[in-house]
mmCIF file of C-alpha atoms in Angstrom:
data_model
loop_
_atom_site.group_PDB
_atom_site.id
_atom_site.type_symbol
_atom_site.label_atom_id
_atom_site.label_comp_id
_atom_site.label_asym_id
_atom_site.label_seq_id
_atom_site.Cartn_x
_atom_site.Cartn_y
_atom_site.Cartn_z
ATOM 1 C CA MET A 57 -44.568 27.472 -38.699
ATOM 2 C CA TYR A 58 -45.582 29.117 -41.985
ATOM 3 C CA GLU A 59 -48.032 27.328 -44.219
ATOM 4 C CA VAL A 60 -46.652 24.452 -46.241
ATOM 5 C CA ASN A 61 -47.993 21.887 -48.701
ATOM 6 C CA TYR A 62 -47.104 18.298 -47.915
ATOM 7 C CA HIS A 63 -46.567 15.555 -50.499
ATOM 8 C CA ARG A 64 -45.697 11.939 -49.793
ATOM 9 C CA ALA A 65 -43.589 10.058 -52.331
ATOM 10 C CA THR A 66 -43.298 6.286 -52.580
ATOM 11 C CA SER A 67 -40.419 6.208 -55.073
ATOM 12 C CA VAL A 68 -37.382 8.356 -55.834
ATOM 13 C CA GLU A 69 -38.815 9.124 -59.280
ATOM 14 C CA GLU A 70 -42.111 10.241 -57.778
ATOM 15 C CA ALA A 71 -40.273 12.416 -55.253
ATOM 16 C CA ALA A 72 -38.288 14.102 -58.037
ATOM 17 C CA ALA A 73 -41.488 14.677 -60.048
ATOM 18 C CA LEU A 74 -43.334 16.128 -57.034
ATOM 19 C CA PHE A 75 -40.372 18.393 -56.332
ATOM 20 C CA ALA A 76 -40.250 19.618 -59.926
ATOM 21 C CA LYS A 77 -43.942 20.539 -59.884
ATOM 22 C CA ALA A 78 -43.813 22.369 -56.542
ATOM 23 C CA GLY A 79 -42.633 25.909 -55.943
ATOM 24 C CA ASP A 80 -39.903 26.415 -53.365
ATOM 25 C CA ALA A 81 -39.856 22.813 -52.179
ATOM 26 C CA LYS A 82 -37.648 20.892 -49.793
ATOM 27 C CA PHE A 83 -37.246 17.184 -49.274
ATOM 28 C CA VAL A 84 -37.950 15.945 -45.763
ATOM 29 C CA ALA A 85 -36.735 12.587 -44.430
ATOM 30 C CA GLY A 86 -36.997 12.204 -40.636
ATOM 31 C CA GLY A 87 -37.509 15.934 -40.265
ATOM 32 C CA GLN A 88 -35.582 16.120 -36.995
ATOM 33 C CA THR A 89 -33.707 19.203 -38.143
ATOM 34 C CA LEU A 90 -36.031 20.590 -40.810
ATOM 35 C CA ILE A 91 -39.246 20.614 -38.735
ATOM 36 C CA PRO A 92 -37.638 22.491 -35.777
ATOM 37 C CA THR A 93 -36.012 24.883 -38.281
ATOM 38 C CA MET A 94 -39.397 25.553 -39.882
ATOM 39 C CA LYS A 95 -40.991 26.058 -36.459
ATOM 40 C CA GLN A 96 -38.417 28.760 -35.770
ATOM 41 C CA HIS A 97 -39.161 30.388 -39.158
ATOM 42 C CA LEU A 98 -35.543 29.812 -40.178
ATOM 43 C CA ALA A 99 -36.796 27.794 -43.148
ATOM 44 C CA ALA A 100 -40.053 28.375 -44.974
ATOM 45 C CA PRO A 101 -40.398 26.016 -47.933
ATOM 46 C CA SER A 102 -43.684 26.247 -49.835
ATOM 47 C CA ASP A 103 -43.802 22.466 -50.183
ATOM 48 C CA LEU A 104 -42.387 19.415 -48.445
ATOM 49 C CA VAL A 105 -41.752 16.182 -50.322
ATOM 50 C CA ASP A 106 -41.623 13.346 -47.795
ATOM 51 C CA LEU A 107 -39.022 10.650 -48.562
ATOM 52 C CA ARG A 108 -39.711 8.537 -45.451
ATOM 53 C CA HIS A 109 -41.998 6.058 -47.212
ATOM 54 C CA ILE A 110 -39.625 5.206 -50.070
ATOM 55 C CA THR A 111 -38.620 1.588 -49.478
ATOM 56 C CA ALA A 112 -35.738 1.816 -51.969
ATOM 57 C CA LEU A 113 -33.955 4.319 -49.694
ATOM 58 C CA LYS A 114 -33.906 1.998 -46.683
ATOM 59 C CA GLY A 115 -31.689 -0.822 -45.588
ATOM 60 C CA ILE A 116 -28.133 -1.920 -44.950
ATOM 61 C CA THR A 117 -26.146 -4.436 -46.982
ATOM 62 C CA VAL A 118 -22.705 -5.796 -46.149
ATOM 63 C CA SER A 119 -20.988 -7.940 -48.740
ATOM 64 C CA GLY A 120 -17.308 -8.860 -48.702
ATOM 65 C CA GLY A 121 -16.422 -5.801 -46.656
ATOM 66 C CA GLN A 122 -18.398 -3.503 -48.948
ATOM 67 C CA VAL A 123 -20.995 -1.635 -46.894
ATOM 68 C CA THR A 124 -24.014 0.140 -48.383
ATOM 69 C CA ILE A 125 -26.462 2.077 -46.245
ATOM 70 C CA GLY A 126 -29.673 3.455 -47.728
ATOM 71 C CA ALA A 127 -30.086 7.197 -47.217
ATOM 72 C CA GLY A 128 -33.449 6.675 -45.524
ATOM 73 C CA THR A 129 -32.001 4.341 -42.884
ATOM 74 C CA THR A 130 -32.582 5.796 -39.418
ATOM 75 C CA HIS A 131 -29.875 6.358 -36.829
ATOM 76 C CA ALA A 132 -31.563 3.707 -34.653
ATOM 77 C CA GLU A 133 -31.388 1.183 -37.507
ATOM 78 C CA VAL A 134 -27.696 1.932 -38.124
ATOM 79 C CA ALA A 135 -26.965 1.707 -34.385
ATOM 80 C CA GLY A 136 -28.823 -1.586 -34.066
ATOM 81 C CA SER A 137 -27.619 -3.444 -37.156
ATOM 82 C CA ALA A 138 -25.738 -6.603 -36.169
ATOM 83 C CA GLN A 139 -24.242 -7.151 -39.638
ATOM 84 C CA LEU A 140 -23.034 -3.548 -39.811
ATOM 85 C CA ARG A 141 -21.591 -3.851 -36.310
ATOM 86 C CA SER A 142 -19.545 -6.849 -37.379
ATOM 87 C CA ALA A 143 -18.152 -4.910 -40.368
ATOM 88 C CA CYS A 144 -17.724 -1.435 -38.913
ATOM 89 C CA ALA A 145 -18.820 -1.072 -35.285
ATOM 90 C CA ALA A 146 -17.669 2.540 -35.094
ATOM 91 C CA ILE A 147 -20.440 3.785 -37.356
ATOM 92 C CA CYS A 148 -23.043 1.948 -35.237
ATOM 93 C CA ASP A 149 -21.658 3.573 -32.094
ATOM 94 C CA LEU A 150 -21.597 6.969 -33.797
ATOM 95 C CA ALA A 151 -25.256 6.636 -34.823
ATOM 96 C CA GLY A 152 -26.203 5.439 -31.344
ATOM 97 C CA HIS A 153 -25.004 8.715 -29.838
ATOM 98 C CA ILE A 154 -26.818 11.127 -32.155
ATOM 99 C CA GLY A 155 -29.535 13.114 -30.383
ATOM 100 C CA ASP A 156 -31.700 10.914 -28.183
ATOM 101 C CA PRO A 157 -33.669 7.664 -28.713
ATOM 102 C CA ALA A 158 -36.765 9.414 -30.111
ATOM 103 C CA VAL A 159 -34.701 11.494 -32.539
ATOM 104 C CA ARG A 160 -32.798 8.374 -33.618
ATOM 105 C CA HIS A 161 -36.090 6.655 -34.505
ATOM 106 C CA MET A 162 -36.824 9.364 -37.089
ATOM 107 C CA GLY A 163 -33.530 10.961 -38.149
ATOM 108 C CA THR A 164 -31.774 9.444 -41.151
ATOM 109 C CA LEU A 165 -28.232 9.187 -42.457
ATOM 110 C CA GLY A 166 -29.227 10.880 -45.716
ATOM 111 C CA GLY A 167 -30.944 13.719 -43.909
ATOM 112 C CA SER A 168 -27.937 14.298 -41.701
ATOM 113 C CA ILE A 169 -25.381 14.472 -44.486
ATOM 114 C CA ALA A 170 -27.680 16.554 -46.740
ATOM 115 C CA ASN A 171 -27.969 19.111 -43.935
ATOM 116 C CA ASN A 172 -24.197 19.022 -43.239
ATOM 117 C CA ASP A 173 -24.410 20.699 -39.850
ATOM 118 C CA PRO A 174 -20.803 21.530 -38.909
ATOM 119 C CA ALA A 175 -21.376 19.753 -35.576
ATOM 120 C CA ALA A 176 -23.046 16.655 -37.041
ATOM 121 C CA ASP A 177 -21.338 13.290 -36.545
ATOM 122 C CA TYR A 178 -21.905 11.462 -39.828
ATOM 123 C CA PRO A 179 -19.847 13.815 -42.056
ATOM 124 C CA ALA A 180 -16.651 12.891 -40.155
ATOM 125 C CA ALA A 181 -17.363 9.198 -40.745
ATOM 126 C CA MET A 182 -18.185 9.688 -44.428
ATOM 127 C CA VAL A 183 -14.921 11.545 -45.053
ATOM 128 C CA ALA A 184 -12.767 9.157 -42.993
ATOM 129 C CA LEU A 185 -14.346 6.070 -44.578
ATOM 130 C CA ASN A 186 -13.894 7.579 -48.068
ATOM 131 C CA ALA A 187 -17.583 6.932 -48.666
ATOM 132 C CA ALA A 188 -19.169 7.180 -52.083
ATOM 133 C CA ILE A 189 -22.413 9.129 -51.877
ATOM 134 C CA ARG A 190 -24.869 8.015 -54.535
ATOM 135 C CA THR A 191 -27.702 10.301 -55.566
ATOM 136 C CA ASN A 192 -30.463 9.963 -58.166
ATOM 137 C CA LYS A 193 -28.117 11.782 -60.567
ATOM 138 C CA ARG A 194 -24.515 10.763 -59.848
ATOM 139 C CA THR A 195 -22.021 9.404 -57.330
ATOM 140 C CA LEU A 196 -19.823 11.769 -55.334
ATOM 141 C CA ALA A 197 -16.808 11.170 -53.105
ATOM 142 C CA ALA A 198 -17.552 12.344 -49.552
ATOM 143 C CA GLU A 199 -14.810 14.957 -49.752
ATOM 144 C CA ASP A 200 -16.403 16.494 -52.843
ATOM 145 C CA PHE A 201 -19.865 16.237 -51.331
ATOM 146 C CA PHE A 202 -19.300 18.381 -48.214
ATOM 147 C CA THR A 203 -18.494 21.904 -49.355
ATOM 148 C CA GLY A 204 -18.887 24.142 -46.281
ATOM 149 C CA LEU A 205 -21.063 24.994 -43.280
ATOM 150 C CA PHE A 206 -24.500 23.542 -44.051
ATOM 151 C CA GLU A 207 -23.387 23.375 -47.701
ATOM 152 C CA THR A 208 -23.087 20.333 -49.947
ATOM 153 C CA ALA A 209 -22.594 19.673 -53.646
ATOM 154 C CA LEU A 210 -26.227 18.549 -53.874
ATOM 155 C CA GLU A 211 -28.419 20.380 -56.342
ATOM 156 C CA ALA A 212 -31.781 21.512 -54.943
ATOM 157 C CA ASP A 213 -33.668 18.691 -56.657
ATOM 158 C CA GLU A 214 -31.064 15.967 -56.034
ATOM 159 C CA ILE A 215 -31.883 13.056 -53.712
ATOM 160 C CA ILE A 216 -29.292 10.994 -51.846
ATOM 161 C CA VAL A 217 -29.970 7.313 -52.448
ATOM 162 C CA SER A 218 -27.240 5.575 -50.450
ATOM 163 C CA VAL A 219 -23.687 5.718 -49.149
ATOM 164 C CA SER A 220 -21.108 2.984 -49.682
ATOM 165 C CA PHE A 221 -17.676 2.302 -48.297
ATOM 166 C CA GLN A 222 -15.160 -0.477 -47.838
ATOM 167 C CA ALA A 223 -15.052 -1.546 -44.190
ATOM 168 C CA PRO A 224 -11.630 -0.516 -42.840
ATOM 169 C CA ALA A 225 -9.316 -2.792 -40.868
ATOM 170 C CA LYS A 226 -9.709 -0.544 -37.826
ATOM 171 C CA CYS A 227 -11.764 2.510 -37.067
ATOM 172 C CA ALA A 228 -13.303 4.471 -34.226
ATOM 173 C CA TYR A 229 -15.049 7.742 -33.520
ATOM 174 C CA ALA A 230 -14.547 9.918 -30.457
ATOM 175 C CA LYS A 231 -16.497 13.062 -29.766
ATOM 176 C CA PHE A 232 -16.618 15.681 -27.087
ATOM 177 C CA PRO A 233 -20.281 16.635 -26.839
ATOM 178 C CA ASN A 234 -21.292 20.104 -25.781
ATOM 179 C CA PRO A 235 -22.633 19.509 -22.256
ATOM 180 C CA ALA A 236 -25.912 21.305 -23.040
ATOM 181 C CA SER A 237 -26.711 20.597 -26.689
ATOM 182 C CA ARG A 238 -24.816 17.301 -26.976
ATOM 183 C CA TYR A 239 -23.658 18.313 -30.440
ATOM 184 C CA ALA A 240 -19.985 17.609 -31.113
ATOM 185 C CA MET A 241 -17.605 20.403 -30.108
ATOM 186 C CA ALA A 242 -15.006 18.188 -31.719
ATOM 187 C CA GLY A 243 -15.521 14.746 -33.162
ATOM 188 C CA VAL A 244 -12.779 12.724 -34.817
ATOM 189 C CA PHE A 245 -13.268 9.580 -36.894
ATOM 190 C CA VAL A 246 -10.081 7.628 -37.595
ATOM 191 C CA ALA A 247 -9.962 4.780 -40.117
ATOM 192 C CA ARG A 248 -7.083 2.516 -41.054
ATOM 193 C CA GLY A 249 -7.638 0.707 -44.327
ATOM 194 C CA THR A 250 -6.719 -2.890 -45.030
ATOM 195 C CA ASP A 251 -3.793 -1.493 -47.092
ATOM 196 C CA GLY A 252 -2.502 0.472 -44.069
ATOM 197 C CA SER A 253 -3.644 3.857 -45.358
ATOM 198 C CA VAL A 254 -5.146 6.181 -42.757
ATOM 199 C CA ARG A 255 -7.890 8.775 -43.032
ATOM 200 C CA VAL A 256 -8.915 11.180 -40.286
ATOM 201 C CA GLY A 257 -12.228 13.085 -40.464
ATOM 202 C CA VAL A 258 -12.884 15.958 -38.073
ATOM 203 C CA THR A 259 -16.305 17.454 -37.315
ATOM 204 C CA GLY A 260 -17.584 20.101 -34.906
ATOM 205 C CA ALA A 261 -14.373 22.077 -34.839
ATOM 206 C CA GLY A 262 -13.509 23.352 -38.315
ATOM 207 C CA SER A 263 -14.627 26.834 -39.362
ATOM 208 C CA SER A 264 -15.472 25.446 -42.821
ATOM 209 C CA GLY A 265 -17.159 22.306 -41.533
ATOM 210 C CA VAL A 266 -15.879 18.747 -41.743
ATOM 211 C CA PHE A 267 -12.261 18.291 -42.886
ATOM 212 C CA ARG A 268 -9.475 15.733 -43.193
ATOM 213 C CA HIS A 269 -6.328 16.252 -41.173
ATOM 214 C CA SER A 270 -3.402 15.278 -43.393
ATOM 215 C CA GLY A 271 -0.798 15.743 -40.635
ATOM 216 C CA MET A 272 -2.511 13.223 -38.414
ATOM 217 C CA GLU A 273 -3.040 10.877 -41.343
ATOM 218 C CA ARG A 274 0.683 10.868 -42.194
ATOM 219 C CA ALA A 275 1.713 10.378 -38.566
ATOM 220 C CA LEU A 276 -0.736 7.524 -38.039
ATOM 221 C CA ALA A 277 0.135 5.829 -41.333
ATOM 222 C CA ALA A 278 3.780 5.747 -40.209
ATOM 223 C CA ASN A 279 2.965 4.693 -36.658
ATOM 224 C CA TRP A 280 -0.561 3.693 -35.621
ATOM 225 C CA SER A 281 -0.442 4.791 -31.985
ATOM 226 C CA THR A 282 -1.702 7.636 -29.825
ATOM 227 C CA GLY A 283 1.917 8.713 -29.280
ATOM 228 C CA ALA A 284 2.314 9.338 -33.001
ATOM 229 C CA LEU A 285 -0.038 12.310 -32.600
ATOM 230 C CA ASP A 286 2.031 14.032 -29.886
ATOM 231 C CA ASN A 287 3.994 16.158 -32.303
ATOM 232 C CA VAL A 288 1.237 16.804 -34.813
ATOM 233 C CA SER A 289 -0.068 20.352 -34.727
ATOM 234 C CA VAL A 290 -3.694 21.332 -35.297
ATOM 235 C CA ASP A 291 -3.977 24.779 -36.857
ATOM 236 C CA GLU A 292 -6.005 27.114 -34.633
ATOM 237 C CA ASN A 293 -6.720 29.338 -37.623
ATOM 238 C CA MET A 294 -8.936 26.607 -39.080
ATOM 239 C CA MET A 295 -11.071 26.283 -35.962
ATOM 240 C CA LEU A 296 -14.492 27.584 -35.011
ATOM 241 C CA SER A 297 -14.407 29.997 -32.100
ATOM 242 C CA ASP A 298 -17.533 30.767 -30.081
ATOM 243 C CA ILE A 299 -18.898 31.013 -26.537
ATOM 244 C CA HIS A 300 -18.613 27.237 -26.156
ATOM 245 C CA GLY A 301 -14.907 27.118 -26.886
ATOM 246 C CA ASP A 302 -12.299 29.296 -28.547
ATOM 247 C CA ALA A 303 -10.094 28.220 -31.432
ATOM 248 C CA ALA A 304 -7.144 27.158 -29.270
ATOM 249 C CA TYR A 305 -9.426 25.060 -27.055
ATOM 250 C CA ARG A 306 -11.012 23.363 -30.046
ATOM 251 C CA ALA A 307 -7.621 22.704 -31.690
ATOM 252 C CA ASN A 308 -6.523 20.932 -28.523
ATOM 253 C CA LEU A 309 -9.824 19.062 -28.349
ATOM 254 C CA VAL A 310 -9.330 17.743 -31.892
ATOM 255 C CA LYS A 311 -6.020 16.214 -30.877
ATOM 256 C CA VAL A 312 -7.433 14.732 -27.673
ATOM 257 C CA MET A 313 -10.381 13.223 -29.535
ATOM 258 C CA ALA A 314 -8.065 11.831 -32.241
ATOM 259 C CA LYS A 315 -5.989 10.115 -29.553
ATOM 260 C CA ARG A 316 -9.101 8.689 -27.907
ATOM 261 C CA ALA A 317 -10.305 7.409 -31.260
ATOM 262 C CA VAL A 318 -6.985 5.717 -32.032
ATOM 263 C CA ALA A 319 -6.956 4.152 -28.565
ATOM 264 C CA ALA A 320 -10.535 2.916 -29.029
ATOM 265 C CA ALA A 321 -9.760 1.499 -32.483
ATOM 266 C CA GLY A 322 -6.915 -0.509 -30.944
ATOM 267 C CA MET B 299 -55.786 21.389 -45.640
ATOM 268 C CA ALA B 300 -55.543 17.649 -45.535
ATOM 269 C CA THR B 301 -57.609 14.842 -44.145
ATOM 270 C CA VAL B 302 -55.403 12.637 -42.024
ATOM 271 C CA THR B 303 -56.457 9.164 -41.043
ATOM 272 C CA LEU B 304 -54.487 7.201 -38.511
ATOM 273 C CA THR B 305 -54.943 4.765 -35.669
ATOM 274 C CA VAL B 306 -54.681 6.295 -32.217
ATOM 275 C CA ASN B 307 -54.714 4.013 -29.193
ATOM 276 C CA GLY B 308 -56.262 1.265 -31.288
ATOM 277 C CA LYS B 309 -59.059 3.375 -32.785
ATOM 278 C CA LYS B 310 -59.172 4.660 -36.333
ATOM 279 C CA VAL B 311 -59.502 8.444 -36.355
ATOM 280 C CA SER B 312 -59.671 11.113 -39.052
ATOM 281 C CA GLY B 313 -59.340 14.859 -38.915
ATOM 282 C CA GLU B 314 -59.057 17.931 -41.103
ATOM 283 C CA VAL B 315 -55.753 19.674 -40.474
ATOM 284 C CA GLU B 316 -53.477 22.180 -42.114
ATOM 285 C CA ASP B 317 -50.383 20.491 -43.525
ATOM 286 C CA ARG B 318 -48.278 22.444 -41.019
ATOM 287 C CA THR B 319 -50.173 21.035 -38.007
ATOM 288 C CA LEU B 320 -47.887 19.201 -35.617
ATOM 289 C CA LEU B 321 -48.838 15.727 -34.501
ATOM 290 C CA VAL B 322 -48.986 16.934 -30.892
ATOM 291 C CA GLN B 323 -51.454 19.680 -31.849
ATOM 292 C CA PHE B 324 -53.602 17.149 -33.674
ATOM 293 C CA LEU B 325 -53.628 14.821 -30.660
ATOM 294 C CA ARG B 326 -54.361 17.561 -28.145
ATOM 295 C CA GLU B 327 -56.664 19.874 -30.083
ATOM 296 C CA ASN B 328 -58.497 17.613 -32.553
ATOM 297 C CA LEU B 329 -58.680 14.472 -30.428
ATOM 298 C CA ASN B 330 -58.636 16.109 -26.965
ATOM 299 C CA LEU B 331 -55.889 13.708 -25.893
ATOM 300 C CA THR B 332 -54.206 16.244 -23.629
ATOM 301 C CA GLY B 333 -52.024 13.736 -21.795
ATOM 302 C CA THR B 334 -49.295 14.360 -24.381
ATOM 303 C CA HIS B 335 -47.650 17.602 -23.308
ATOM 304 C CA VAL B 336 -45.774 20.413 -25.022
ATOM 305 C CA GLY B 337 -42.848 21.427 -22.862
ATOM 306 C CA CYS B 338 -40.008 23.047 -24.741
ATOM 307 C CA ASP B 339 -41.487 22.879 -28.264
ATOM 308 C CA THR B 340 -37.880 22.640 -29.534
ATOM 309 C CA SER B 341 -37.397 18.838 -29.565
ATOM 310 C CA GLN B 342 -35.367 18.700 -26.383
ATOM 311 C CA CYS B 343 -37.586 17.997 -23.373
ATOM 312 C CA GLY B 344 -39.492 14.865 -24.412
ATOM 313 C CA ALA B 345 -42.810 15.772 -22.749
ATOM 314 C CA CYS B 346 -44.467 15.135 -26.140
ATOM 315 C CA VAL B 347 -43.121 11.593 -26.684
ATOM 316 C CA VAL B 348 -45.644 9.164 -28.191
ATOM 317 C CA HIS B 349 -45.162 5.883 -30.045
ATOM 318 C CA MET B 350 -45.518 5.781 -33.817
ATOM 319 C CA ASP B 351 -45.707 2.234 -35.147
ATOM 320 C CA GLY B 352 -44.226 1.054 -31.859
ATOM 321 C CA LYS B 353 -41.299 3.482 -31.678
ATOM 322 C CA ALA B 354 -40.888 6.493 -29.411
ATOM 323 C CA ILE B 355 -40.922 9.775 -31.323
ATOM 324 C CA LYS B 356 -41.325 13.442 -30.467
ATOM 325 C CA SER B 357 -44.806 14.519 -31.545
ATOM 326 C CA CYS B 358 -43.785 18.201 -31.496
ATOM 327 C CA THR B 359 -41.211 17.422 -34.191
ATOM 328 C CA THR B 360 -43.523 15.476 -36.481
ATOM 329 C CA LEU B 361 -46.311 16.806 -38.674
ATOM 330 C CA ALA B 362 -49.723 15.179 -38.382
ATOM 331 C CA VAL B 363 -49.606 14.525 -42.143
ATOM 332 C CA GLN B 364 -46.273 12.703 -41.734
ATOM 333 C CA ALA B 365 -48.022 10.386 -39.271
ATOM 334 C CA ALA B 366 -50.978 9.658 -41.581
ATOM 335 C CA GLY B 367 -51.538 5.918 -41.912
ATOM 336 C CA SER B 368 -49.498 5.097 -38.829
ATOM 337 C CA ALA B 369 -50.499 3.634 -35.476
ATOM 338 C CA ILE B 370 -49.983 6.083 -32.613
ATOM 339 C CA THR B 371 -50.007 5.204 -28.931
ATOM 340 C CA THR B 372 -50.289 8.004 -26.385
ATOM 341 C CA ILE B 373 -50.181 7.914 -22.593
ATOM 342 C CA GLU B 374 -53.981 7.511 -22.632
ATOM 343 C CA GLY B 375 -53.589 4.236 -24.516
ATOM 344 C CA LEU B 376 -51.299 2.442 -22.062
ATOM 345 C CA ALA B 377 -53.620 1.378 -19.243
ATOM 346 C CA ASP B 378 -55.938 -1.583 -19.640
ATOM 347 C CA GLY B 379 -59.162 -0.098 -18.315
ATOM 348 C CA THR B 380 -58.492 0.705 -14.663
ATOM 349 C CA GLN B 381 -55.417 -1.553 -14.669
ATOM 350 C CA LEU B 382 -52.333 0.663 -14.951
ATOM 351 C CA HIS B 383 -49.551 -0.324 -17.332
ATOM 352 C CA PRO B 384 -46.603 -1.768 -15.325
ATOM 353 C CA VAL B 385 -44.541 1.365 -16.062
ATOM 354 C CA GLN B 386 -47.343 3.636 -14.837
ATOM 355 C CA ALA B 387 -47.727 1.476 -11.725
ATOM 356 C CA ALA B 388 -43.977 1.629 -11.089
ATOM 357 C CA PHE B 389 -43.903 5.430 -11.416
ATOM 358 C CA ARG B 390 -46.672 5.622 -8.791
ATOM 359 C CA GLU B 391 -45.082 3.039 -6.502
ATOM 360 C CA HIS B 392 -41.606 4.628 -6.644
ATOM 361 C CA HIS B 393 -42.814 8.225 -6.687
ATOM 362 C CA GLY B 394 -41.212 8.815 -10.079
ATOM 363 C CA LEU B 395 -42.804 12.237 -10.405
ATOM 364 C CA GLN B 396 -43.363 15.457 -8.563
ATOM 365 C CA CYS B 397 -45.226 18.041 -10.642
ATOM 366 C CA GLY B 398 -45.996 15.397 -13.266
ATOM 367 C CA PHE B 399 -45.575 17.570 -16.344
ATOM 368 C CA CYS B 400 -42.793 15.460 -17.891
ATOM 369 C CA THR B 401 -44.342 12.178 -16.737
ATOM 370 C CA PRO B 402 -46.334 11.186 -19.864
ATOM 371 C CA GLY B 403 -43.206 11.577 -21.991
ATOM 372 C CA MET B 404 -41.047 9.830 -19.389
ATOM 373 C CA ILE B 405 -43.434 6.868 -19.297
ATOM 374 C CA MET B 406 -43.730 6.605 -23.087
ATOM 375 C CA THR B 407 -39.929 6.745 -23.357
ATOM 376 C CA ALA B 408 -39.579 4.146 -20.599
ATOM 377 C CA VAL B 409 -42.018 1.722 -22.251
ATOM 378 C CA ASP B 410 -40.119 2.045 -25.555
ATOM 379 C CA MET B 411 -36.779 1.613 -23.776
ATOM 380 C CA ILE B 412 -37.870 -1.517 -21.898
ATOM 381 C CA ASN B 413 -39.480 -3.092 -24.978
ATOM 382 C CA ARG B 414 -36.452 -2.365 -27.159
ATOM 383 C CA HIS B 415 -33.940 -3.826 -24.725
ATOM 384 C CA LYS B 416 -36.117 -6.902 -24.208
ATOM 385 C CA ALA B 417 -36.406 -7.402 -27.974
ATOM 386 C CA ASN B 418 -32.660 -7.325 -28.573
ATOM 387 C CA GLY B 419 -31.757 -9.116 -25.349
ATOM 388 C CA SER B 420 -29.555 -6.343 -23.957
ATOM 389 C CA LYS B 421 -29.391 -5.485 -20.284
ATOM 390 C CA LEU B 422 -31.167 -2.353 -19.073
ATOM 391 C CA ASP B 423 -29.015 -1.263 -16.139
ATOM 392 C CA GLU B 424 -29.041 2.078 -14.344
ATOM 393 C CA LYS B 425 -26.329 3.592 -16.540
ATOM 394 C CA THR B 426 -28.209 2.606 -19.702
ATOM 395 C CA ILE B 427 -31.492 3.968 -18.342
ATOM 396 C CA ARG B 428 -29.862 7.308 -17.569
ATOM 397 C CA ALA B 429 -28.282 7.463 -21.026
ATOM 398 C CA GLU B 430 -31.599 6.567 -22.664
ATOM 399 C CA LEU B 431 -33.323 9.410 -20.793
ATOM 400 C CA GLU B 432 -31.115 11.870 -22.691
ATOM 401 C CA GLY B 433 -34.140 13.262 -24.515
ATOM 402 C CA ASN B 434 -36.468 13.634 -21.515
ATOM 403 C CA ILE B 435 -36.023 16.511 -19.114
ATOM 404 C CA CYS B 436 -37.424 16.590 -15.578
ATOM 405 C CA ARG B 437 -37.005 19.758 -13.537
ATOM 406 C CA CYS B 438 -38.285 18.381 -10.213
ATOM 407 C CA THR B 439 -37.079 14.931 -9.323
ATOM 408 C CA GLY B 440 -33.381 14.832 -10.082
ATOM 409 C CA TYR B 441 -34.273 11.631 -11.995
ATOM 410 C CA HIS B 442 -33.464 9.330 -9.060
ATOM 411 C CA ASN B 443 -36.966 7.926 -8.580
ATOM 412 C CA ILE B 444 -37.659 7.937 -12.325
ATOM 413 C CA VAL B 445 -34.678 5.624 -12.793
ATOM 414 C CA ARG B 446 -35.824 3.444 -9.877
ATOM 415 C CA ALA B 447 -39.313 3.242 -11.353
ATOM 416 C CA ILE B 448 -37.973 2.172 -14.754
ATOM 417 C CA GLU B 449 -35.715 -0.446 -13.140
ATOM 418 C CA ALA B 450 -38.702 -1.821 -11.206
ATOM 419 C CA ALA B 451 -40.962 -1.802 -14.261
ATOM 420 C CA ASN B 452 -38.273 -3.554 -16.294
ATOM 421 C CA ALA B 453 -38.110 -6.298 -13.656
ATOM 422 C CA ALA B 454 -41.920 -6.509 -13.460
ATOM 423 C CA MET B 455 -42.186 -6.867 -17.238
ATOM 424 C CA ALA B 456 -39.564 -9.630 -17.443
#
């Protein structure tokens, strides 16, 4: 790892001020992606501003179906929250299958969505749950937040504070993990709102990162069943294609995962 | 350079480190606690697992400065004098190791796993143990005796 200067912030304001004073700084939360990336010399920030000790970024609140999760909440905390499980179990299960137990003790929701790895799990949930992503500057809809592979609408000095969403009537997430890396080769989050509207978020498969599948959404809004997806086509031209799976394979996987998710949601 | 102060195995320690120093380097090179191993160095193998404030983490994926102020437990901090921790005793009894390189990380992960499941009252069956070992790689044993050791330790710690 190249040399770096470390700063620990105890408030969002302090973090922003430390960032502004530093040179080519990056925020670090759990560091479960950034530290390995720096070790491989694929990132070389001059300064790190640590967000892990900011109390205001932590915690989960559920009130009348409205869920808010602090950006600094770890995957283990999301997976283990009883009140969140009663409102939206799918997001607990999703978090409980990220990485491994040690990674889940450090990795955070905010860190994951800020990184926007095309094979990360949370982006599919954020898009399907129509989450509002609040930063220290503004609030963004999930669809406007994720802009491409490892790209988001965040400005360099912008800090995610929390995400909020209305708990849906039904939802579930199904992923096909790569057998070696365990990252999603296709992961589909389906959510059916209390008004009957349906949103489908797909991760791991799209060549531009996470996306909604409008064809599946229409079919499932008309008929919430796995069979409704039989005649929906997934465009191969939108898919990633690599040594782990070509575009046609991934397109099929998206449909299979969507069916599994609908079946799991019940 | 930074001075980091933290509690390691119950003792307050300080050291001068570069900000880029990994926690595992600090433990091994500054404190000579070489029981914590570096296997893959890419966050996958789990040989470097220690506890930070009671939770299993990968010390090769954490900077020493990130751990400043925390309480770290390493494999050296588990036994009570000559009395092995129940998980260590179970690994010996059930031959949960061959070359032993992954063992410190396996044991630290197992202690965390057992404590966590006890705290939330969930059952730690074989399937759960295998799933929870996702982040710890053993190239010798095929995991069979590691799983048996963790099952036995879980029963012994009931």
